[in-house]
mmCIF file of C-alpha atoms in Angstrom:
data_model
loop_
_atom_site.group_PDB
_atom_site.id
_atom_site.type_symbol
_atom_site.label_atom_id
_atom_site.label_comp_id
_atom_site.label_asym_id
_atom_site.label_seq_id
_atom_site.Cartn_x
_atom_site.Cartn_y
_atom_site.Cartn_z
ATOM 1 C CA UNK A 1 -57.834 2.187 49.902
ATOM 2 C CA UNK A 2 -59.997 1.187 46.908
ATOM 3 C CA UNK A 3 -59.017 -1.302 43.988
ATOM 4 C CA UNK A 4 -58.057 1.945 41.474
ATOM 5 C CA UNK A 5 -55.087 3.129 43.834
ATOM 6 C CA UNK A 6 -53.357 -0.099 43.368
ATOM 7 C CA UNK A 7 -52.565 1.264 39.988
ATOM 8 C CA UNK A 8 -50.787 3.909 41.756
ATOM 9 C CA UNK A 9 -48.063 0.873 43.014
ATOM 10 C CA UNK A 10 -46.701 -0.009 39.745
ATOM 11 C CA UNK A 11 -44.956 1.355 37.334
ATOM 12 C CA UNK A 12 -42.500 0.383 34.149
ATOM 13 C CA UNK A 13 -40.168 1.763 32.035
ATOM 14 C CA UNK A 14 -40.043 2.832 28.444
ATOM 15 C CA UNK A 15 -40.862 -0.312 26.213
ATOM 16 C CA UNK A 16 -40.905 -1.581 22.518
ATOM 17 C CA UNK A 17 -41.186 -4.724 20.819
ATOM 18 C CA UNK A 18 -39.151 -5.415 17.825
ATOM 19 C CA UNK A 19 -40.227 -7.784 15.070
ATOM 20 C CA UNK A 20 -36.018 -8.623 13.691
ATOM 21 C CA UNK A 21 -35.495 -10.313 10.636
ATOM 22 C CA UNK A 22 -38.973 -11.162 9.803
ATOM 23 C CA UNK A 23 -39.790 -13.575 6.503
ATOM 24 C CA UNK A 24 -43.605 -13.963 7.905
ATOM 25 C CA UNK A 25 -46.258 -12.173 5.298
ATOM 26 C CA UNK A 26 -46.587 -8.233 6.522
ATOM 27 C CA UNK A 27 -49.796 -9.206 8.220
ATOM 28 C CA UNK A 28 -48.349 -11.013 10.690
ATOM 29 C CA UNK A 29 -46.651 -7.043 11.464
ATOM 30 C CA UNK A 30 -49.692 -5.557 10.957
ATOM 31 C CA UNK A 31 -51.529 -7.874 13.745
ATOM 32 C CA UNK A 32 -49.195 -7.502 16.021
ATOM 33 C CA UNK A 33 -49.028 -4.056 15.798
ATOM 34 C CA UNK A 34 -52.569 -3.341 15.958
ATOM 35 C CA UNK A 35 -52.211 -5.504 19.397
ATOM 36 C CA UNK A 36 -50.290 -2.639 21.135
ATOM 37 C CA UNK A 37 -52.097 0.257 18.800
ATOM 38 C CA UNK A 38 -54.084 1.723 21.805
ATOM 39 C CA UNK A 39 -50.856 0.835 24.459
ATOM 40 C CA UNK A 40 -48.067 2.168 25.870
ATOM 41 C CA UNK A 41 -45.496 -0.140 24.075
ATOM 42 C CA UNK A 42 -44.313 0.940 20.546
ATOM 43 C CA UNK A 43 -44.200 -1.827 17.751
ATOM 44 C CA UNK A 44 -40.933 -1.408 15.497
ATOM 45 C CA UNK A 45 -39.190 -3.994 12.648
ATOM 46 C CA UNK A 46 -35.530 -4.130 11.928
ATOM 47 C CA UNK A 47 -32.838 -6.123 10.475
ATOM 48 C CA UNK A 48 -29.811 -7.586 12.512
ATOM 49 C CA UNK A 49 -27.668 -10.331 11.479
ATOM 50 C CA UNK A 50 -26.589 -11.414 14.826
ATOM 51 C CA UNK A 51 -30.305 -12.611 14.988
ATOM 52 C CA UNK A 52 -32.194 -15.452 13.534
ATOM 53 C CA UNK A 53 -35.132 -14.757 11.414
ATOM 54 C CA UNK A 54 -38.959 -13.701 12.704
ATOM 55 C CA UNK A 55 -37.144 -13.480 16.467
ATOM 56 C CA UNK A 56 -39.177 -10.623 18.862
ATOM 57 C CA UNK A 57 -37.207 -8.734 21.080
ATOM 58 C CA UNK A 58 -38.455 -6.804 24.394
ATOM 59 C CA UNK A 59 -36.271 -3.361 25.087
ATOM 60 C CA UNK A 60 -36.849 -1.745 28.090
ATOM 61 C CA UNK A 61 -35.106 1.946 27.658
ATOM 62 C CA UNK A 62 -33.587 0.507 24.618
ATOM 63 C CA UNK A 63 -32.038 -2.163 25.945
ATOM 64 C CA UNK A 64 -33.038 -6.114 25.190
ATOM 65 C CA UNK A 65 -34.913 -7.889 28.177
ATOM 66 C CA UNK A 66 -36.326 -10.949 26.493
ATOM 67 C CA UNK A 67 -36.876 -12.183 22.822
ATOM 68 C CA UNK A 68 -39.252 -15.029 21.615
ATOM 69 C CA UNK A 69 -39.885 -16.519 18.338
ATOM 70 C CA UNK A 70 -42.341 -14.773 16.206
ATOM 71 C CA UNK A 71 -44.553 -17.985 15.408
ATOM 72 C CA UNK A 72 -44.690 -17.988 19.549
ATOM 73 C CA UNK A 73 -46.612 -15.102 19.515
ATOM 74 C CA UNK A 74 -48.654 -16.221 16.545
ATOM 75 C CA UNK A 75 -49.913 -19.342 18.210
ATOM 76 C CA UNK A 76 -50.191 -17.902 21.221
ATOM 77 C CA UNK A 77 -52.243 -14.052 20.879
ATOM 78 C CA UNK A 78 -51.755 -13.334 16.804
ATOM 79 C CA UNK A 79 -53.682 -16.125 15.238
ATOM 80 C CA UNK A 80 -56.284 -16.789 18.140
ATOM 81 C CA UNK A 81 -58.929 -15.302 19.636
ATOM 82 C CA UNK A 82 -60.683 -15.907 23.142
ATOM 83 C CA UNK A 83 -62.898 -18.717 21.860
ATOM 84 C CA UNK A 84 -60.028 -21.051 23.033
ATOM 85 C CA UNK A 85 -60.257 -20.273 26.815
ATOM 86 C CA UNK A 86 -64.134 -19.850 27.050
ATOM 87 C CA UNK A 87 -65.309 -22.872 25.523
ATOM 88 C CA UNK A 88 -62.241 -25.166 26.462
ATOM 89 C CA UNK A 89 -60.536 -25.677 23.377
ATOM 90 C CA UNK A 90 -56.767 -24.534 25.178
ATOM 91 C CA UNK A 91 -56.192 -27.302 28.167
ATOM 92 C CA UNK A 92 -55.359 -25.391 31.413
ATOM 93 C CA UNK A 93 -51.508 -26.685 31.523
ATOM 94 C CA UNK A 94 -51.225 -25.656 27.845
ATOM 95 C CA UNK A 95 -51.574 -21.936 28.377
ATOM 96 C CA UNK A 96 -48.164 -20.213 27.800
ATOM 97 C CA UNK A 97 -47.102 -16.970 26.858
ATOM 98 C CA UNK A 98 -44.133 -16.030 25.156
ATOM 99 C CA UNK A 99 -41.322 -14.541 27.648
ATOM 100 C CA UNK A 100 -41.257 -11.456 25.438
ATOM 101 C CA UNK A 101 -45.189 -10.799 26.388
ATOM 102 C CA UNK A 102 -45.254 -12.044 30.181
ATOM 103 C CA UNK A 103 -42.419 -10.009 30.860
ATOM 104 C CA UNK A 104 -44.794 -6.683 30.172
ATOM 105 C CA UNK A 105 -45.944 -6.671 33.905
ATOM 106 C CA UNK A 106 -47.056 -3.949 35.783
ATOM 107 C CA UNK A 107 -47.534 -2.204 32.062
ATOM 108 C CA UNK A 108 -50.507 -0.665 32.370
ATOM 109 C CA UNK A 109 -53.215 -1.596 29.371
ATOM 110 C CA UNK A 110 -56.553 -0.311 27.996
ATOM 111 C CA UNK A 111 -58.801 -2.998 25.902
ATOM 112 C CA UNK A 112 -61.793 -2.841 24.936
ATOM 113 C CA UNK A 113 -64.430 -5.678 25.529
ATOM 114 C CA UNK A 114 -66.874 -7.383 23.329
ATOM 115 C CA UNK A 115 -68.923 -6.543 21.425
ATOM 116 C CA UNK A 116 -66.150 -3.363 20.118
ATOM 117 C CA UNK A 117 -63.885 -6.094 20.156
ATOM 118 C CA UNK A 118 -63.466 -9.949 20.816
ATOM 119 C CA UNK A 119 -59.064 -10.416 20.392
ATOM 120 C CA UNK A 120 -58.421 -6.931 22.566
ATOM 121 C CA UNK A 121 -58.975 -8.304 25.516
ATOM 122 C CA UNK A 122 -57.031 -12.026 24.696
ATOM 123 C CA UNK A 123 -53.717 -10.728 26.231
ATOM 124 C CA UNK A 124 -55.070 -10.067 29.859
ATOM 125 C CA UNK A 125 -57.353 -13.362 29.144
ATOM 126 C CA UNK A 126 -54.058 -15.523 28.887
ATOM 127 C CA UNK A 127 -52.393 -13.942 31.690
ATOM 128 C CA UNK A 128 -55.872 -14.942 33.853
ATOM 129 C CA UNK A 129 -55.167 -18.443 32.756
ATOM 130 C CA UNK A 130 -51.392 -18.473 33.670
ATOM 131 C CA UNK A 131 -52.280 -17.658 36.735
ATOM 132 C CA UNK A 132 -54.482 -20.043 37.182
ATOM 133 C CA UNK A 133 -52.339 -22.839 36.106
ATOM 134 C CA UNK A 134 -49.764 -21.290 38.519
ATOM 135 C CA UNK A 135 -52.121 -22.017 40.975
ATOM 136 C CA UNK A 136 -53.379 -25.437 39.632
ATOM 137 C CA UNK A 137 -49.764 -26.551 39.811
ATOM 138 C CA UNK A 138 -48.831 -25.537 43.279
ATOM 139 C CA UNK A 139 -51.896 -26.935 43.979
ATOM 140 C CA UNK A 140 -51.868 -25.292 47.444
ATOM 141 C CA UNK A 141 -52.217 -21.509 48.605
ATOM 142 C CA UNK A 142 -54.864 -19.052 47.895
ATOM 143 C CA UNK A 143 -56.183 -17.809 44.309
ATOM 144 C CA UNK A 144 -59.044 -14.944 44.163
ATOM 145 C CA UNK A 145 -60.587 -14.626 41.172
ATOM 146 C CA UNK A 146 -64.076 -12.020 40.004
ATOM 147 C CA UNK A 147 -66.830 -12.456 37.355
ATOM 148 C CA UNK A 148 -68.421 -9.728 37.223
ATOM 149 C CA UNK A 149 -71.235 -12.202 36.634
ATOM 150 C CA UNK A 150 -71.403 -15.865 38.692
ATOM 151 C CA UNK A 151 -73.274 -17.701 36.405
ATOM 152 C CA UNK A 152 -69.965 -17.314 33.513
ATOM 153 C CA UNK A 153 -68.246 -20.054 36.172
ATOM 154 C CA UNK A 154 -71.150 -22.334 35.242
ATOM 155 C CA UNK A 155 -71.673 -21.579 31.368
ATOM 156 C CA UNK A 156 -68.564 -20.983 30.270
ATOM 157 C CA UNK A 157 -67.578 -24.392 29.301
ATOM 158 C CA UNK A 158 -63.696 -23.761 29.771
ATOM 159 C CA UNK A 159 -63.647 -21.930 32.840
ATOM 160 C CA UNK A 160 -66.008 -24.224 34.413
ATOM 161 C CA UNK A 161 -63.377 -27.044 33.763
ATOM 162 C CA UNK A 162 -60.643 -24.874 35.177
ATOM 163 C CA UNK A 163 -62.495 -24.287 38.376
ATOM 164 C CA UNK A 164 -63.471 -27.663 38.421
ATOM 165 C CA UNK A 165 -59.724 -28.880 38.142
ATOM 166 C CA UNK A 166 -58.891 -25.808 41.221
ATOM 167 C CA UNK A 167 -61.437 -27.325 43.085
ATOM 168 C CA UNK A 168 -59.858 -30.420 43.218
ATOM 169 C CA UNK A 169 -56.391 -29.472 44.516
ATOM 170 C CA UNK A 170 -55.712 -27.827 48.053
ATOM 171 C CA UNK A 171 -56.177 -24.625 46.478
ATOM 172 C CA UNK A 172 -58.271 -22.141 48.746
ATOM 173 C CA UNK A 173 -60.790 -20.705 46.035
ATOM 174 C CA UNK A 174 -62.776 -17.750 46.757
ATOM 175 C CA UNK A 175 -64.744 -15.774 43.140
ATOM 176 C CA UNK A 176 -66.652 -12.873 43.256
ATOM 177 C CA UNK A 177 -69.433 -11.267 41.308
ATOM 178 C CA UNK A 178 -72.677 -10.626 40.641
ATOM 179 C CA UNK A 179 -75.862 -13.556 41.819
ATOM 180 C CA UNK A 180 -75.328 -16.365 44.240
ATOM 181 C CA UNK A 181 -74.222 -19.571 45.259
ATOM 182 C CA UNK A 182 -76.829 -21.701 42.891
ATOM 183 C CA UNK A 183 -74.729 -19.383 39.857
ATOM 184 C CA UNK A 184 -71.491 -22.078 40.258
ATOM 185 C CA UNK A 185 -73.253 -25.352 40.808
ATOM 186 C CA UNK A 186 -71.085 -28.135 42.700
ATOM 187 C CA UNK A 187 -67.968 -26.566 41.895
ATOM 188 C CA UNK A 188 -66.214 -26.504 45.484
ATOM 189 C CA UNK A 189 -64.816 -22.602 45.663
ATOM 190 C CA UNK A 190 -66.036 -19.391 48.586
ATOM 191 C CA UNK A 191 -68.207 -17.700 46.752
ATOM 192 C CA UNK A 192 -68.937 -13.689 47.523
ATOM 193 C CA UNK A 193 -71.411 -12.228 45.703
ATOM 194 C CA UNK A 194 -72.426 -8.430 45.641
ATOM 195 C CA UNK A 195 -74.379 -5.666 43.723
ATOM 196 C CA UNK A 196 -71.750 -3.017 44.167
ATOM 197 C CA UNK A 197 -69.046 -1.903 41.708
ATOM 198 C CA UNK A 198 -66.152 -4.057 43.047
ATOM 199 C CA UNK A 199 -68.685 -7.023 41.993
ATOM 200 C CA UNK A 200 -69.686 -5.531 38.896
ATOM 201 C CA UNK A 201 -67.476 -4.232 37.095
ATOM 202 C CA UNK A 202 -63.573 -5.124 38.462
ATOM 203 C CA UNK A 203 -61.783 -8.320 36.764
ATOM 204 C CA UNK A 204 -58.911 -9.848 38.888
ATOM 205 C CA UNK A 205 -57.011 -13.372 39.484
ATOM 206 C CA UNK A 206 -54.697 -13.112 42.144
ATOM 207 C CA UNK A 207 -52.875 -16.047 43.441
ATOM 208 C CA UNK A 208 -50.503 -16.511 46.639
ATOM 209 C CA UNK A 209 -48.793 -19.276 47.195
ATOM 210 C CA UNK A 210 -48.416 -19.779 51.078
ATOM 211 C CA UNK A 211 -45.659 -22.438 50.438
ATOM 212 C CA UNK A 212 -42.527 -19.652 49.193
ATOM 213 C CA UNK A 213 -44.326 -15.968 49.712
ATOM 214 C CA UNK A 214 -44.635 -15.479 46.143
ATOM 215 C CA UNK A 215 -47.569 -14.762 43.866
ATOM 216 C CA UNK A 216 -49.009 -13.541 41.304
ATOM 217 C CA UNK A 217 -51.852 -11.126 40.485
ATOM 218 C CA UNK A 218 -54.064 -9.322 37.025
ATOM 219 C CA UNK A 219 -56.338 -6.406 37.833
ATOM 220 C CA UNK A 220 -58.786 -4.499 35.483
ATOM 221 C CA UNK A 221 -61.499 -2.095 36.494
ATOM 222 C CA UNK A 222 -64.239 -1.407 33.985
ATOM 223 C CA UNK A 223 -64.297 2.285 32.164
ATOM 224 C CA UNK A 224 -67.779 4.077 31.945
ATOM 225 C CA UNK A 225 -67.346 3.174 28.065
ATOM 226 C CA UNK A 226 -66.974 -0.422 28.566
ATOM 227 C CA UNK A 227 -63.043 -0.393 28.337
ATOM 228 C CA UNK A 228 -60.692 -1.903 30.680
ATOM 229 C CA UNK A 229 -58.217 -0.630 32.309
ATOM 230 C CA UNK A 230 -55.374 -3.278 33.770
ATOM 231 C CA UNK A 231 -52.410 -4.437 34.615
ATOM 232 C CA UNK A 232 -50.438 -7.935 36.028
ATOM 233 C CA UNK A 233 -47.651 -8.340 38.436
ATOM 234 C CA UNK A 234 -45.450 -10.100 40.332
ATOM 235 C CA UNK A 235 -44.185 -7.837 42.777
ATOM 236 C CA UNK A 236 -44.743 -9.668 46.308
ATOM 237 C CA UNK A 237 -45.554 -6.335 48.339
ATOM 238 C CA UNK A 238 -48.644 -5.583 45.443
ATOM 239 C CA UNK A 239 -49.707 -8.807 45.410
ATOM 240 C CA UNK A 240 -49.889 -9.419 49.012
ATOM 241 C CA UNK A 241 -51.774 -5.948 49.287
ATOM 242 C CA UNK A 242 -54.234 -6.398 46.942
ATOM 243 C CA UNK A 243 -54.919 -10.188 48.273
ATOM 244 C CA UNK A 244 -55.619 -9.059 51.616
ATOM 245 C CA UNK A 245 -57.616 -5.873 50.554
ATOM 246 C CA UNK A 246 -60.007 -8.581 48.708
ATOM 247 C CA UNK A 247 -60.237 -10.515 51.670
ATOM 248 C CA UNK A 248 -61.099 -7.730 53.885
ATOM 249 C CA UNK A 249 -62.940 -5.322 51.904
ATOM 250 C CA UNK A 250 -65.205 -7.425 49.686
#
């Protein structure tokens, strides 16, 4: 098995996210439609008295899964960009997501990366973080987390602190990616290093917690065009699968 037939495991149904009742200035729309432009999930306003204002719903096959405050997803994806995770500025506990956007697991996603674009790839960003702090907070089990590059544990000011903070729990940390040990410093974590694609050019965080069975997991792999091409779960039997791939295969 290789990391791109684990896309083969999931799958989701028909989705949309409706904006009902909004009062916030049509660019708030127009942001979070261009969000979802190049994805699978359609972007749709209405009006609907049995709602309060600016409230986001989540259909799945036209029915209503979740629904989240518009300003949520304004503070959260609409009025931020990546800055806030890579040098810091967004504490590790303080990463949410609103229910109507976590909820989109196993939805398959194409972003592109910088320099094309520096707020595509914010979504899967967060959802690294969650599961991060998922981990933080159990503070035991096992989290696996790639690079692509080593040295981004050291620079990056944010997740340096986040690793840091892992490091200091009973956390098992192993990252992967291009370089070697000297790349993360002091931080206490397994590192693997490698030259080959899975090193290069693959982006997961995958998390199991030993304590209940459950997990976890985000997976991109990197197009020839410097897209990405990922997904998130919480299906035990995927993330178990993919955890133990990792440990065996890289």
């Amino acid at each position: 098995m290789s990391l791109d037939q684990f896309f083969e495991l999931v799958d989701s149904p028909a989705r949309s996210l409706v904006v009902v009742n909004r009062s916030e200035p049509e660019p708030v729309q127009r942001l979070l439609e261009s969000l979802f432009a190049n994805q699978d999930v359609n972007v749709d306003a209405t009006s609907d008295e049995t709602y309060p204002p600016n409230t986001v719903l989540l259909l799945e096959d036209g029915v209503s899964v979740a629904q989240s405050p518009l300003e949520s997803l304004m503070e959260t994806v609409l009025l931020v960009n990546s800055d806030i995770y890579t040098t810091g500025a967004r504490d590790l506990t303080a990463v949410t997501l609103p229910d109507v956007l976590s909820k989109l697991e196993n939805q398959r996603f194409t972003v592109q990366g910088y320099p094309r674009s520096k707020s595509e790839k914010l979504l899967l960003i967060t959802i690294s973080r969650l599961i991060e702090r998922r981990a933080f907070e159990s503070g035991s089990g096992t989290l696996r987390s790639s690079f692509q590059q080593l040295s981004r544990i050291r620079d990056e000011k944010g997740t340096n602190r986040v690793y840091r903070s892992l490091g200091g729990t009973n956390v098992d940390v192993h990252v992967y990616g291009t370089g070697d040990d000297t790349d993360v410093g002091d931080i206490p974590v397994t590192v693997h290093a490698g030259g080959t694609y899975p090193y290069r050019s693959s982006w997961f965080v995958v998390f199991s917690n030993d304590a209940d069975g459950s997990g976890m997991a985000l997976l991109a792999l990197q197009e020839p065009d410097k897209s990405w091409d990922g997904f998130w779960t919480t299906e035990t039997t995927v993330v178990s699968e993919l955890d133990q791939f990792i440990a065996t295969q890289l």
